[in-house]
Amino acid sequence: MKRKKQIVRNIILIALTVLLFLWQGGYHLTPEGVFRSAEKAEWLGPTPEVMELGTSDDGCLRFVGIEQKGFYVVSAKPCLGIFWKYTNEHWGGYFPVKVKTRAWVSEDIIVGQTRETDAVEVVCVVEKWKSEENDWQEVGHYTIPVGENGFFSMALDSYMPRTMDYGVKEVICKNAAGEVIGKDSQ
């Protein structure tokens, strides 16, 4: 009987050690758990609304937490088969929206938020820094639908290289009739 007690005790100790390792290592069973943990670590939230932005090229699942005065992007990477782990590879930080409409190019997506209540779509004018000319040059106009919460996002064209040289020059808000109801230059 003494041997059985030792086996049970050792199994419990091993299980507790594994749980402590997973807890200290930042491993979670769900990507949403990763998002909530990252929120606490960055002193943000808890946000009332969380949306999934999609998966990046390296397999990281990106989430966005939407607040009244801005939003933030968090990524979770699958690891060890069934676990998810926080990664700051795609951490864009907190994006404050202090004007009516604001947008950013974050790696391979355009993300933004508008406070125009009648806006159903936005047109983002994206530009790239040309070091040879020492000036910005427009590279595209992207029409993006706006959600009920004012948030909008869109994956960039696959032919655009992933550099920090891109920015949003202007955001044009349109209503359901297609009329321009607001412009914000950045």
PDB file of N, CA and C in Angstrom, residues 17 21-22 26 37 39 41 53 66 68 70 77 83 95 106 133-135 137 144 152 157 174 178:
ATOM      1  N   THR A  17       3.728  20.310 -11.290  1.00  0.00           N
ATOM      2  CA  THR A  17       4.920  20.896 -11.907  1.00  0.00           C
ATOM      3  C   THR A  17       4.645  21.286 -13.360  1.00  0.00           C
ATOM      4  N   PHE A  21       4.640  25.030 -14.895  1.00  0.00           N
ATOM      5  CA  PHE A  21       5.442  25.355 -16.073  1.00  0.00           C
ATOM      6  C   PHE A  21       4.592  26.042 -17.139  1.00  0.00           C
ATOM      7  N   LEU A  22       3.409  25.495 -17.409  1.00  0.00           N
ATOM      8  CA  LEU A  22       2.528  26.080 -18.424  1.00  0.00           C
ATOM      9  C   LEU A  22       2.042  27.462 -18.006  1.00  0.00           C
ATOM     10  N   GLY A  26       3.335  31.086 -19.954  1.00  0.00           N
ATOM     11  CA  GLY A  26       2.377  31.854 -20.743  1.00  0.00           C
ATOM     12  C   GLY A  26       1.592  31.017 -21.738  1.00  0.00           C
ATOM     13  N   SER A  37      -4.827  37.528 -21.354  1.00  0.00           N
ATOM     14  CA  SER A  37      -3.563  37.598 -20.607  1.00  0.00           C
ATOM     15  C   SER A  37      -2.709  38.764 -21.101  1.00  0.00           C
ATOM     16  N   GLU A  39      -3.794  41.450 -22.525  1.00  0.00           N
ATOM     17  CA  GLU A  39      -4.484  42.662 -22.081  1.00  0.00           C
ATOM     18  C   GLU A  39      -4.007  43.073 -20.694  1.00  0.00           C
ATOM     19  N   ALA A  41      -1.233  42.109 -19.181  1.00  0.00           N
ATOM     20  CA  ALA A  41       0.209  42.390 -19.193  1.00  0.00           C
ATOM     21  C   ALA A  41       0.511  43.778 -19.716  1.00  0.00           C
ATOM     22  N   LEU A  53      -8.984  39.090 -36.339  1.00  0.00           N
ATOM     23  CA  LEU A  53      -8.564  39.744 -37.573  1.00  0.00           C
ATOM     24  C   LEU A  53      -8.114  38.768 -38.648  1.00  0.00           C
ATOM     25  N   ILE A  66     -11.515  46.330 -29.085  1.00  0.00           N
ATOM     26  CA  ILE A  66     -12.058  47.634 -29.488  1.00  0.00           C
ATOM     27  C   ILE A  66     -12.620  48.351 -28.275  1.00  0.00           C
ATOM     28  N   GLN A  68     -13.759  52.564 -26.750  1.00  0.00           N
ATOM     29  CA  GLN A  68     -14.350  53.816 -27.209  1.00  0.00           C
ATOM     30  C   GLN A  68     -13.313  54.746 -27.844  1.00  0.00           C
ATOM     31  N   GLY A  70     -10.156  53.924 -28.942  1.00  0.00           N
ATOM     32  CA  GLY A  70      -9.092  53.285 -29.694  1.00  0.00           C
ATOM     33  C   GLY A  70      -9.219  51.775 -29.683  1.00  0.00           C
ATOM     34  N   LYS A  77       0.139  32.569 -30.972  1.00  0.00           N
ATOM     35  CA  LYS A  77       0.809  31.593 -31.833  1.00  0.00           C
ATOM     36  C   LYS A  77       0.555  30.184 -31.297  1.00  0.00           C
ATOM     37  N   PHE A  83      -1.613  24.030 -27.341  1.00  0.00           N
ATOM     38  CA  PHE A  83      -1.532  25.277 -26.585  1.00  0.00           C
ATOM     39  C   PHE A  83      -1.338  26.479 -27.501  1.00  0.00           C
ATOM     40  N   PHE A  95      -3.719  51.756 -30.443  1.00  0.00           N
ATOM     41  CA  PHE A  95      -3.979  52.715 -31.508  1.00  0.00           C
ATOM     42  C   PHE A  95      -5.059  53.692 -31.032  1.00  0.00           C
ATOM     43  N   SER A 106      -0.553  48.169 -40.435  1.00  0.00           N
ATOM     44  CA  SER A 106       0.140  47.350 -39.454  1.00  0.00           C
ATOM     45  C   SER A 106       0.567  46.062 -40.144  1.00  0.00           C
ATOM     46  N   GLU A 133      13.523  59.821 -53.815  1.00  0.00           N
ATOM     47  CA  GLU A 133      12.920  61.127 -54.070  1.00  0.00           C
ATOM     48  C   GLU A 133      12.736  61.934 -52.794  1.00  0.00           C
ATOM     49  N   ASN A 134      12.956  61.290 -51.644  1.00  0.00           N
ATOM     50  CA  ASN A 134      12.797  61.928 -50.345  1.00  0.00           C
ATOM     51  C   ASN A 134      11.378  62.490 -50.178  1.00  0.00           C
ATOM     52  N   ASP A 135      10.395  61.668 -50.573  1.00  0.00           N
ATOM     53  CA  ASP A 135       9.010  62.112 -50.520  1.00  0.00           C
ATOM     54  C   ASP A 135       8.090  60.889 -50.485  1.00  0.00           C
ATOM     55  N   GLN A 137       4.777  58.746 -51.863  1.00  0.00           N
ATOM     56  CA  GLN A 137       4.102  58.515 -53.132  1.00  0.00           C
ATOM     57  C   GLN A 137       2.899  57.611 -52.880  1.00  0.00           C
ATOM     58  N   ILE A 144     -12.954  49.921 -47.753  1.00  0.00           N
ATOM     59  CA  ILE A 144     -13.117  48.948 -46.675  1.00  0.00           C
ATOM     60  C   ILE A 144     -14.484  49.158 -46.022  1.00  0.00           C
ATOM     61  N   PHE A 152     -12.737  48.993 -38.807  1.00  0.00           N
ATOM     62  CA  PHE A 152     -12.575  48.448 -40.147  1.00  0.00           C
ATOM     63  C   PHE A 152     -11.165  47.884 -40.298  1.00  0.00           C
ATOM     64  N   ASP A 157      -2.654  44.042 -50.400  1.00  0.00           N
ATOM     65  CA  ASP A 157      -2.334  43.224 -51.559  1.00  0.00           C
ATOM     66  C   ASP A 157      -1.116  42.367 -51.271  1.00  0.00           C
ATOM     67  N   LYS A 174     -17.703  57.341 -46.136  1.00  0.00           N
ATOM     68  CA  LYS A 174     -18.870  57.454 -47.011  1.00  0.00           C
ATOM     69  C   LYS A 174     -20.080  56.827 -46.332  1.00  0.00           C
ATOM     70  N   GLY A 178     -23.275  56.613 -50.701  1.00  0.00           N
ATOM     71  CA  GLY A 178     -22.004  56.821 -51.393  1.00  0.00           C
ATOM     72  C   GLY A 178     -21.478  58.238 -51.290  1.00  0.00           C
TER      73      GLY A 178
END
